[in-house]
Amino acid sequence: MEILVQKYGGSSLANAERIRAVAERIIASRQSGRPIVVVVSAMGDTTDDLIRLARQLAKEPDDRELDLLLSTGETISCTLMAMTLRHMGYEAISLTGAQAGIKTDASYSRARIIAVDPSRVHRELAAGRIVVVAGFQGITEEFDITTLGRGGSDTTAVAMAAILGANLCEIYTDVDGVYTADPRIEPRAQKLKEISYEEMLELAQQGAKVMHPRAVELGSVYGVPIVVRSSFNTNPGTLIHGETAMELRNKVRGIAHDTDVAKITVVGVPDRPGIAAALFQPLAEANISVDVIVQNASIHGVTDLSFTVARSDLERALRIVQSVSEEIRATDVVSSTDLAKVSIVGTGMQHAPGYAARMFRALADHQVNIDMITTSEIRITCLIGSAHVVEAVRALHEAFQLDRADL
Ligand code: ADP
Ligand code: ASP
Ligand code: MG
């Protein structure tokens, strides 16, 4: 019989009462007789609390130690869940990421899954147990514990679903699906019945944290359909899968926003070959992802170069950029953290002109200044002042009529 993989996020497991409610839900799914693998996140805000605690003791906690610390959050919830299920009369066993066979590279805090050995999980399922796996964590070749990046339990769940040949991965959270915008920001956001991997990936990468981007990527590569649903009700969720009926619906499918943005500008950069490589190579080597990059036209052989990184990477990035800027004799390095990104996403936009103009007009009508712009085939992103992010999301939602969309 097909294995069912379910993932429950931290908001669904905030306290003992919620763990009990989720256990009841798991048992209800078990009544179908299907073998079940449950992936859990840390309870409530545990991960944030642990990070805060670590920073009280060390300004920049060591990566390896921090990952081992953070992994305890998921270890707590998987053991509690297995105990609860057993107390309710069901055979269940908790497995850490390592015990569940999740092998990763050694990039702490953003480790990538390199292989999954499902043999232990298969054995436990064959023994009739509900298997509860700690999300967000894995183990390196050297037996060090790693974490997969914030929100990474979704990725554990989809990876398990892929390796176990599950025909569906259910992601249970505190909203009942993927909406046209974050419903916390735009109350008029509408739930989407379905969305393609491609569109969901762009939304997730641009800040829609309802899904971890790498989980969507894995779902797409291994052809695992994903359903996002609420653990608080039984409403139908949103199906993330392959092709959807593109012509029938709005070309803009959703708005994403992200306030985890910092901008670095290198001022007075000599305009000659090799400068961009000199700047970005050491950043790549330090595992810092650079997002939007803009280079101004050069005047008298010097130019300014701006780019964005995640705020959590800013200090490390600045140290690197400052040292390179001295080598290349740039005039100055400045940074700012009062920026945010807003994006419109939809595969239907790729052969239809005018979307960028409509986006810029909507922002201008609300006096929102655009700092930088980037696009992909199915996305347009504007960097704006973070103070305007709520207004911008709502303005775009209205401009593209997403509250009235045929979803
Ligand atoms: P979990 O703890 O279950 O992993 P998260 O907090 O990671 O939950 O993700 C769920 C949150 O994602 C929602 O509460 C919502 O505020 C946010 N979110 C952002 N964009 C969207 C969107 N387009 N649709 C639904 N939720 C979204
Ligand atoms: N607990 C981790 C986090 O808060 C992983 C997850 O929730 O998916 O980021
Ligand atoms: Mg999440």
Short mmCIF file of C-alpha atoms and ligand atoms in Angstrom, two decimals:
data_model
loop_
_atom_site.label_atom_id
_atom_site.label_comp_id
_atom_site.label_asym_id
_atom_site.label_seq_id
_atom_site.Cartn_x
_atom_site.Cartn_y
_atom_site.Cartn_z
CA MET A 1 0.00 0.00 0.00
CA GLU A 2 1.19 3.55 -0.78
CA ILE A 3 3.07 5.25 2.03
CA LEU A 4 1.65 8.54 3.25
CA VAL A 5 4.04 11.31 4.34
CA GLN A 6 2.70 14.11 6.52
CA LYS A 7 4.62 17.09 7.91
CA TYR A 8 3.46 19.21 10.83
CA GLY A 9 5.02 22.65 11.32
CA GLY A 10 5.96 24.34 14.59
CA SER A 11 2.75 26.37 14.77
CA SER A 12 0.79 23.10 14.67
CA LEU A 13 2.79 21.71 17.62
CA ALA A 14 3.04 24.72 19.91
CA ASN A 15 2.03 22.97 23.14
CA ALA A 16 0.95 19.62 24.63
CA GLU A 17 -2.66 20.17 23.65
CA ARG A 18 -1.69 20.78 20.03
CA ILE A 19 0.58 17.72 19.97
CA ARG A 20 -2.36 15.65 21.19
CA ALA A 21 -4.65 17.16 18.53
CA VAL A 22 -2.11 16.39 15.80
CA ALA A 23 -1.64 12.85 17.14
CA GLU A 24 -5.39 12.32 16.80
CA ARG A 25 -5.21 13.52 13.25
CA ILE A 26 -2.37 11.14 12.46
CA ILE A 27 -4.37 8.28 13.95
CA ALA A 28 -7.39 9.22 11.83
CA SER A 29 -5.20 9.00 8.70
CA ARG A 30 -3.82 5.69 9.95
CA GLN A 31 -7.34 4.22 9.95
CA SER A 32 -7.05 3.94 6.15
CA GLY A 33 -4.46 1.24 6.82
CA ARG A 34 -1.76 3.15 4.94
CA PRO A 35 1.75 3.15 6.39
CA ILE A 36 2.50 6.65 7.71
CA VAL A 37 5.69 8.64 8.06
CA VAL A 38 5.25 11.88 9.99
CA VAL A 39 7.86 14.65 9.86
CA VAL A 40 7.74 17.23 12.65
CA SER A 41 9.22 20.69 13.20
CA ALA A 42 10.28 22.10 16.55
CA MET A 43 7.45 23.22 18.84
CA GLY A 44 6.28 26.82 18.36
CA ASP A 45 9.16 29.29 18.48
CA THR A 46 11.71 26.83 19.89
CA THR A 47 14.22 27.39 17.07
CA ASP A 48 14.13 31.18 17.48
CA ASP A 49 14.42 30.82 21.26
CA LEU A 50 17.48 28.58 20.92
CA ILE A 51 19.14 31.01 18.51
CA ARG A 52 18.52 33.88 20.93
CA LEU A 53 19.94 31.88 23.81
CA ALA A 54 23.07 30.98 21.83
CA ARG A 55 23.60 34.64 20.90
CA GLN A 56 23.40 35.69 24.52
CA LEU A 57 26.47 33.57 25.11
CA ALA A 58 28.38 33.99 21.85
CA LYS A 59 27.97 36.92 19.41
CA GLU A 60 28.59 34.71 16.41
CA PRO A 61 27.99 31.14 17.62
CA ASP A 62 30.08 28.45 15.98
CA ASP A 63 28.18 26.92 13.03
CA ARG A 64 28.65 23.33 14.01
CA GLU A 65 27.62 23.87 17.61
CA LEU A 66 24.61 25.95 16.58
CA ASP A 67 23.34 23.22 14.24
CA LEU A 68 23.62 20.56 16.93
CA LEU A 69 21.82 22.89 19.34
CA LEU A 70 19.00 23.71 16.90
CA SER A 71 18.49 20.06 15.99
CA THR A 72 17.37 19.44 19.58
CA GLY A 73 14.15 21.38 18.88
CA GLU A 74 12.97 18.77 16.39
CA THR A 75 14.28 15.94 18.56
CA ILE A 76 12.01 17.12 21.37
CA SER A 77 8.91 17.23 19.19
CA CYS A 78 9.47 13.86 17.49
CA THR A 79 9.96 12.04 20.78
CA LEU A 80 6.92 13.72 22.34
CA MET A 81 4.82 12.83 19.31
CA ALA A 82 5.88 9.18 19.36
CA MET A 83 5.15 8.96 23.10
CA THR A 84 1.72 10.53 22.60
CA LEU A 85 0.84 8.11 19.80
CA ARG A 86 1.95 5.17 21.93
CA HIS A 87 -0.06 6.45 24.86
CA MET A 88 -3.08 6.53 22.55
CA GLY A 89 -2.54 2.88 21.77
CA TYR A 90 -0.61 3.03 18.49
CA GLU A 91 2.80 1.58 17.75
CA ALA A 92 5.08 4.50 16.96
CA ILE A 93 8.79 5.26 16.94
CA SER A 94 10.72 8.52 16.71
CA LEU A 95 13.81 8.79 14.52
CA THR A 96 16.28 11.66 14.34
CA GLY A 97 17.24 12.79 10.85
CA ALA A 98 20.40 10.68 11.12
CA GLN A 99 18.45 7.58 12.17
CA ALA A 100 16.04 8.16 9.30
CA GLY A 101 19.04 8.00 6.93
CA ILE A 102 19.23 11.67 5.92
CA LYS A 103 22.79 12.30 4.81
CA THR A 104 23.90 15.84 4.05
CA ASP A 105 26.96 17.82 3.06
CA ALA A 106 28.75 19.76 5.79
CA SER A 107 27.44 23.29 5.06
CA TYR A 108 26.14 24.02 8.51
CA SER A 109 22.88 25.98 8.77
CA ARG A 110 22.12 25.36 5.08
CA ALA A 111 23.11 21.74 4.51
CA ARG A 112 21.93 19.98 1.38
CA ILE A 113 20.65 16.43 1.40
CA ILE A 114 23.02 14.26 -0.62
CA ALA A 115 21.34 10.90 -0.05
CA VAL A 116 18.60 9.26 1.98
CA ASP A 117 18.95 5.67 3.16
CA PRO A 118 15.39 4.62 3.93
CA SER A 119 16.19 1.12 5.23
CA ARG A 120 15.46 1.81 8.91
CA VAL A 121 12.21 3.62 8.04
CA HIS A 122 11.14 0.66 5.87
CA ARG A 123 11.89 -1.77 8.70
CA GLU A 124 9.84 0.21 11.19
CA LEU A 125 6.94 0.58 8.76
CA ALA A 126 7.06 -3.15 8.06
CA ALA A 127 6.78 -3.73 11.83
CA GLY A 128 3.52 -1.76 11.71
CA ARG A 129 4.81 1.39 13.41
CA ILE A 130 4.00 5.00 12.70
CA VAL A 131 7.42 6.54 12.03
CA VAL A 132 7.95 10.05 13.41
CA VAL A 133 10.99 11.75 11.87
CA ALA A 134 12.67 14.89 13.23
CA GLY A 135 12.59 17.43 10.39
CA PHE A 136 15.23 20.04 9.46
CA GLN A 137 18.26 17.87 10.32
CA GLY A 138 20.69 15.40 8.83
CA ILE A 139 24.12 13.93 9.38
CA THR A 140 27.41 14.33 7.52
CA GLU A 141 29.89 11.62 6.55
CA GLU A 142 31.82 12.60 9.69
CA PHE A 143 28.70 12.00 11.85
CA ASP A 144 28.20 15.69 12.57
CA ILE A 145 24.63 16.92 12.84
CA THR A 146 23.55 19.56 10.32
CA THR A 147 20.42 21.62 9.72
CA LEU A 148 18.84 22.31 6.33
CA GLY A 149 18.08 26.04 6.65
CA ARG A 150 15.14 27.80 8.30
CA GLY A 151 11.87 26.18 7.34
CA GLY A 152 13.76 23.05 6.28
CA SER A 153 11.38 20.48 7.77
CA ASP A 154 9.32 20.81 4.59
CA THR A 155 12.39 19.61 2.71
CA THR A 156 12.83 16.62 5.01
CA ALA A 157 9.21 15.67 4.33
CA VAL A 158 9.43 15.91 0.55
CA ALA A 159 12.78 14.08 0.52
CA MET A 160 11.22 11.25 2.56
CA ALA A 161 8.18 11.18 0.26
CA ALA A 162 10.46 11.00 -2.80
CA ILE A 163 12.66 8.19 -1.48
CA LEU A 164 9.69 6.18 -0.19
CA GLY A 165 7.81 6.54 -3.48
CA ALA A 166 4.85 8.24 -1.75
CA ASN A 167 2.23 9.56 -4.14
CA LEU A 168 1.56 12.61 -1.97
CA CYS A 169 3.31 14.71 0.66
CA GLU A 170 0.97 16.58 2.99
CA ILE A 171 2.30 19.76 4.62
CA TYR A 172 0.17 20.78 7.61
CA THR A 173 0.52 24.35 8.80
CA ASP A 174 -1.44 27.23 10.35
CA VAL A 175 -3.02 28.44 7.09
CA ASP A 176 -5.28 26.28 5.00
CA GLY A 177 -3.29 26.51 1.80
CA VAL A 178 -1.19 28.72 -0.42
CA TYR A 179 -2.81 32.12 -0.86
CA THR A 180 -2.43 34.83 -3.50
CA ALA A 181 -0.39 36.75 -0.88
CA ASP A 182 0.53 36.23 2.76
CA PRO A 183 -2.91 36.30 4.42
CA ARG A 184 -1.36 37.97 7.45
CA ILE A 185 -0.50 40.97 5.27
CA GLU A 186 -3.40 40.97 2.82
CA PRO A 187 -6.68 39.89 4.44
CA ARG A 188 -8.32 39.75 1.00
CA ALA A 189 -5.87 37.11 -0.26
CA GLN A 190 -7.56 34.10 -1.84
CA LYS A 191 -6.64 30.47 -1.43
CA LEU A 192 -5.34 28.83 -4.59
CA LYS A 193 -6.75 25.39 -5.41
CA GLU A 194 -3.56 24.46 -7.18
CA ILE A 195 -0.27 25.94 -8.25
CA SER A 196 2.61 24.69 -10.38
CA TYR A 197 5.98 23.76 -8.88
CA GLU A 198 7.56 26.52 -10.94
CA GLU A 199 5.33 29.27 -9.59
CA MET A 200 5.47 27.96 -6.02
CA LEU A 201 9.26 27.81 -6.22
CA GLU A 202 9.47 31.47 -7.24
CA LEU A 203 7.01 32.53 -4.52
CA ALA A 204 8.92 30.54 -1.89
CA GLN A 205 12.29 31.90 -3.02
CA GLN A 206 10.91 35.42 -2.87
CA GLY A 207 9.74 35.07 0.71
CA ALA A 208 6.42 33.15 0.83
CA LYS A 209 7.55 31.06 3.75
CA VAL A 210 4.53 28.76 3.65
CA MET A 211 6.86 26.35 1.78
CA HIS A 212 10.62 25.90 1.93
CA PRO A 213 11.95 26.52 -1.60
CA ARG A 214 14.12 23.41 -1.62
CA ALA A 215 11.11 21.27 -0.74
CA VAL A 216 9.33 22.58 -3.83
CA GLU A 217 12.43 21.94 -5.92
CA LEU A 218 12.63 18.34 -4.69
CA GLY A 219 8.91 17.84 -5.31
CA SER A 220 9.38 19.02 -8.86
CA VAL A 221 12.49 16.93 -9.57
CA TYR A 222 11.02 13.72 -8.12
CA GLY A 223 7.44 14.39 -9.23
CA VAL A 224 5.99 14.35 -5.72
CA PRO A 225 2.70 16.25 -5.52
CA ILE A 226 2.49 18.36 -2.35
CA VAL A 227 -0.66 19.42 -0.55
CA VAL A 228 -0.53 22.40 1.84
CA ARG A 229 -3.34 22.20 4.41
CA SER A 230 -4.22 23.44 7.86
CA SER A 231 -3.77 21.23 10.90
CA PHE A 232 -6.47 23.31 12.61
CA ASN A 233 -9.36 22.43 10.26
CA THR A 234 -10.30 19.97 7.52
CA ASN A 235 -10.63 22.44 4.64
CA PRO A 236 -9.20 21.29 1.34
CA GLY A 237 -5.72 22.70 0.83
CA THR A 238 -3.64 23.75 -2.17
CA LEU A 239 -2.13 21.16 -4.50
CA ILE A 240 1.38 21.94 -5.73
CA HIS A 241 2.07 19.83 -8.79
CA GLY A 242 3.10 19.82 -12.46
CA GLU A 243 1.15 21.51 -15.22
CA THR A 244 -1.98 23.45 -14.32
CA ALA A 245 -4.67 24.89 -16.55
CA MET A 246 -2.77 28.01 -17.49
CA GLU A 247 -5.17 29.69 -19.90
CA LEU A 248 -8.12 29.58 -17.54
CA ARG A 249 -6.86 31.83 -14.85
CA ASN A 250 -5.11 34.97 -13.81
CA LYS A 251 -1.67 35.37 -15.29
CA VAL A 252 -0.31 36.75 -12.02
CA ARG A 253 -0.83 33.98 -9.48
CA GLY A 254 0.61 35.49 -6.38
CA ILE A 255 2.52 38.24 -4.61
CA ALA A 256 5.48 37.44 -2.37
CA HIS A 257 7.30 39.75 -0.02
CA ASP A 258 10.53 39.41 1.89
CA THR A 259 11.98 41.70 4.53
CA ASP A 260 15.10 39.61 5.05
CA VAL A 261 17.08 41.83 2.70
CA ALA A 262 20.27 43.84 3.16
CA LYS A 263 21.93 45.91 0.45
CA ILE A 264 25.64 46.47 0.02
CA THR A 265 26.94 49.16 -2.34
CA VAL A 266 30.56 49.34 -3.38
CA VAL A 267 31.16 52.94 -4.40
CA GLY A 268 33.76 54.11 -6.92
CA VAL A 269 34.65 50.75 -8.39
CA PRO A 270 37.17 50.88 -11.27
CA ASP A 271 35.35 49.71 -14.40
CA ARG A 272 37.62 46.97 -15.74
CA PRO A 273 37.39 43.23 -16.40
CA GLY A 274 37.58 40.94 -13.38
CA ILE A 275 36.17 43.29 -10.77
CA ALA A 276 32.81 41.54 -10.39
CA ALA A 277 34.54 38.18 -10.19
CA ALA A 278 36.95 39.52 -7.55
CA LEU A 279 34.00 40.62 -5.44
CA PHE A 280 31.58 37.75 -5.86
CA GLN A 281 33.94 34.79 -5.83
CA PRO A 282 34.97 35.17 -2.17
CA LEU A 283 31.31 35.65 -1.24
CA ALA A 284 30.42 32.41 -3.02
CA GLU A 285 33.31 30.64 -1.32
CA ALA A 286 31.94 31.83 2.03
CA ASN A 287 28.58 30.31 1.04
CA ILE A 288 26.83 33.69 0.96
CA SER A 289 24.05 33.89 -1.62
CA VAL A 290 23.93 37.13 -3.50
CA ASP A 291 20.54 38.04 -4.87
CA VAL A 292 19.80 41.23 -6.81
CA ILE A 293 22.88 42.76 -8.48
CA VAL A 294 22.89 46.16 -10.15
CA GLN A 295 25.88 47.87 -11.71
CA ASN A 296 25.49 51.50 -12.72
CA ALA A 297 26.78 52.79 -16.04
CA SER A 298 30.35 53.92 -15.57
CA ILE A 299 31.36 57.55 -15.61
CA HIS A 300 35.06 58.37 -16.13
CA GLY A 301 36.00 54.70 -15.67
CA VAL A 302 34.38 54.26 -12.24
CA THR A 303 31.04 52.79 -11.34
CA ASP A 304 28.93 51.78 -8.33
CA LEU A 305 27.93 48.19 -7.75
CA SER A 306 25.02 47.23 -5.49
CA PHE A 307 23.76 43.83 -4.46
CA THR A 308 21.61 42.23 -1.81
CA VAL A 309 22.20 39.42 0.68
CA ALA A 310 20.13 37.96 3.52
CA ARG A 311 20.34 40.13 6.65
CA SER A 312 21.81 37.26 8.61
CA ASP A 313 24.73 37.22 6.14
CA LEU A 314 25.33 40.99 6.16
CA GLU A 315 28.14 41.18 8.70
CA ARG A 316 30.08 38.33 7.14
CA ALA A 317 29.51 39.73 3.65
CA LEU A 318 30.64 43.21 4.71
CA ARG A 319 33.89 41.89 6.14
CA ILE A 320 34.66 40.17 2.84
CA VAL A 321 33.58 43.07 0.63
CA GLN A 322 35.53 45.60 2.66
CA SER A 323 38.73 43.66 2.27
CA VAL A 324 38.18 43.14 -1.49
CA SER A 325 37.28 46.80 -1.98
CA GLU A 326 40.65 47.82 -0.58
CA GLU A 327 42.37 45.47 -3.00
CA ILE A 328 40.47 46.81 -6.03
CA ARG A 329 40.78 50.40 -4.76
CA ALA A 330 37.07 51.16 -4.55
CA THR A 331 36.19 54.42 -2.76
CA ASP A 332 33.77 53.14 -0.13
CA VAL A 333 31.43 50.35 0.98
CA VAL A 334 28.01 51.23 2.39
CA SER A 335 25.12 49.04 3.51
CA SER A 336 21.47 49.36 4.44
CA THR A 337 18.87 47.11 6.02
CA ASP A 338 15.72 49.16 5.54
CA LEU A 339 14.76 47.41 2.31
CA ALA A 340 12.27 44.73 1.33
CA LYS A 341 11.38 42.86 -1.83
CA VAL A 342 7.95 42.55 -3.40
CA SER A 343 7.40 40.21 -6.30
CA ILE A 344 4.63 39.27 -8.68
CA VAL A 345 4.77 35.68 -9.93
CA GLY A 346 2.95 33.79 -12.68
CA THR A 347 3.89 31.56 -15.60
CA GLY A 348 1.20 33.28 -17.68
CA MET A 349 3.22 36.50 -17.71
CA GLN A 350 5.98 35.11 -19.88
CA HIS A 351 4.34 35.77 -23.22
CA ALA A 352 2.19 38.68 -22.23
CA PRO A 353 3.66 42.19 -22.26
CA GLY A 354 2.82 45.01 -19.89
CA TYR A 355 3.07 43.36 -16.49
CA ALA A 356 6.17 45.26 -15.44
CA ALA A 357 4.58 48.57 -16.41
CA ARG A 358 1.43 47.73 -14.43
CA MET A 359 3.49 46.79 -11.41
CA PHE A 360 5.53 50.01 -11.50
CA ARG A 361 2.39 52.08 -11.99
CA ALA A 362 0.65 50.46 -9.00
CA LEU A 363 3.68 51.16 -6.79
CA ALA A 364 4.02 54.73 -8.08
CA ASP A 365 0.33 55.42 -7.42
CA HIS A 366 1.02 54.57 -3.78
CA GLN A 367 4.16 56.73 -3.66
CA VAL A 368 6.35 53.65 -3.24
CA ASN A 369 9.83 54.31 -4.57
CA ILE A 370 11.61 51.47 -6.40
CA ASP A 371 15.25 51.00 -5.49
CA MET A 372 16.20 48.03 -7.69
CA ILE A 373 14.40 45.69 -10.10
CA THR A 374 15.03 42.09 -11.11
CA THR A 375 13.07 39.64 -13.20
CA SER A 376 12.91 36.01 -14.18
CA GLU A 377 10.74 34.65 -16.99
CA ILE A 378 7.83 34.30 -14.60
CA ARG A 379 8.56 36.91 -11.95
CA ILE A 380 9.16 40.64 -11.47
CA THR A 381 10.74 41.79 -8.20
CA CYS A 382 11.11 45.35 -6.92
CA LEU A 383 13.23 46.40 -3.99
CA ILE A 384 11.45 49.04 -1.96
CA GLY A 385 11.72 50.66 1.46
CA SER A 386 10.72 48.14 4.13
CA ALA A 387 8.32 50.67 5.66
CA HIS A 388 6.17 50.37 2.51
CA VAL A 389 5.99 46.61 2.25
CA VAL A 390 2.44 46.08 3.52
CA GLU A 391 1.09 48.87 1.38
CA ALA A 392 2.95 47.56 -1.67
CA VAL A 393 1.65 44.01 -1.28
CA ARG A 394 -1.91 45.28 -0.96
CA ALA A 395 -1.52 47.69 -3.89
CA LEU A 396 -0.24 44.92 -6.16
CA HIS A 397 -2.90 42.49 -4.98
CA GLU A 398 -5.51 44.99 -6.00
CA ALA A 399 -3.83 46.06 -9.24
CA PHE A 400 -3.70 42.47 -10.48
CA GLN A 401 -7.22 41.73 -9.20
CA LEU A 402 -6.13 38.80 -7.15
CA ASP A 403 -9.02 39.18 -4.73
CA ARG A 404 -11.38 38.50 -7.62
CA ALA A 405 -9.30 35.88 -9.32
CA ASP A 406 -10.69 32.65 -10.73
CA LEU A 407 -8.51 30.43 -8.61
P1 ADP B 1 5.01 26.11 9.82
O1 ADP B 1 5.36 26.40 11.24
O2 ADP B 1 3.79 25.26 9.71
O3 ADP B 1 6.14 25.60 9.00
P2 ADP B 1 5.35 28.73 8.62
O4 ADP B 1 5.22 29.85 9.59
O5 ADP B 1 6.70 28.31 8.19
O6 ADP B 1 4.53 27.49 9.22
O7 ADP B 1 4.50 29.03 7.29
C1 ADP B 1 3.15 29.41 7.37
C2 ADP B 1 3.01 30.93 7.24
O8 ADP B 1 3.43 31.30 5.93
C3 ADP B 1 1.60 31.44 7.34
O9 ADP B 1 1.22 31.65 8.68
C4 ADP B 1 1.65 32.72 6.52
O10 ADP B 1 1.71 33.89 7.33
C5 ADP B 1 2.94 32.62 5.74
N1 ADP B 1 2.76 32.86 4.30
C6 ADP B 1 3.53 33.68 3.55
N2 ADP B 1 3.10 33.73 2.29
C7 ADP B 1 2.02 32.92 2.22
C8 ADP B 1 1.13 32.55 1.16
N3 ADP B 1 1.27 33.03 -0.08
N4 ADP B 1 0.12 31.68 1.44
C9 ADP B 1 -0.04 31.20 2.68
N5 ADP B 1 0.77 31.51 3.73
C10 ADP B 1 1.79 32.36 3.51
N1 ASP B 2 12.37 24.51 13.24
C1 ASP B 2 13.00 24.96 12.04
C2 ASP B 2 12.75 26.45 11.85
O1 ASP B 2 12.10 27.06 12.68
C3 ASP B 2 12.63 24.17 10.82
C4 ASP B 2 11.18 24.25 10.41
O2 ASP B 2 10.35 24.77 11.16
O3 ASP B 2 10.86 23.79 9.30
O4 ASP B 2 13.22 27.01 10.91
MG MG B 3 7.63 26.44 7.73
#
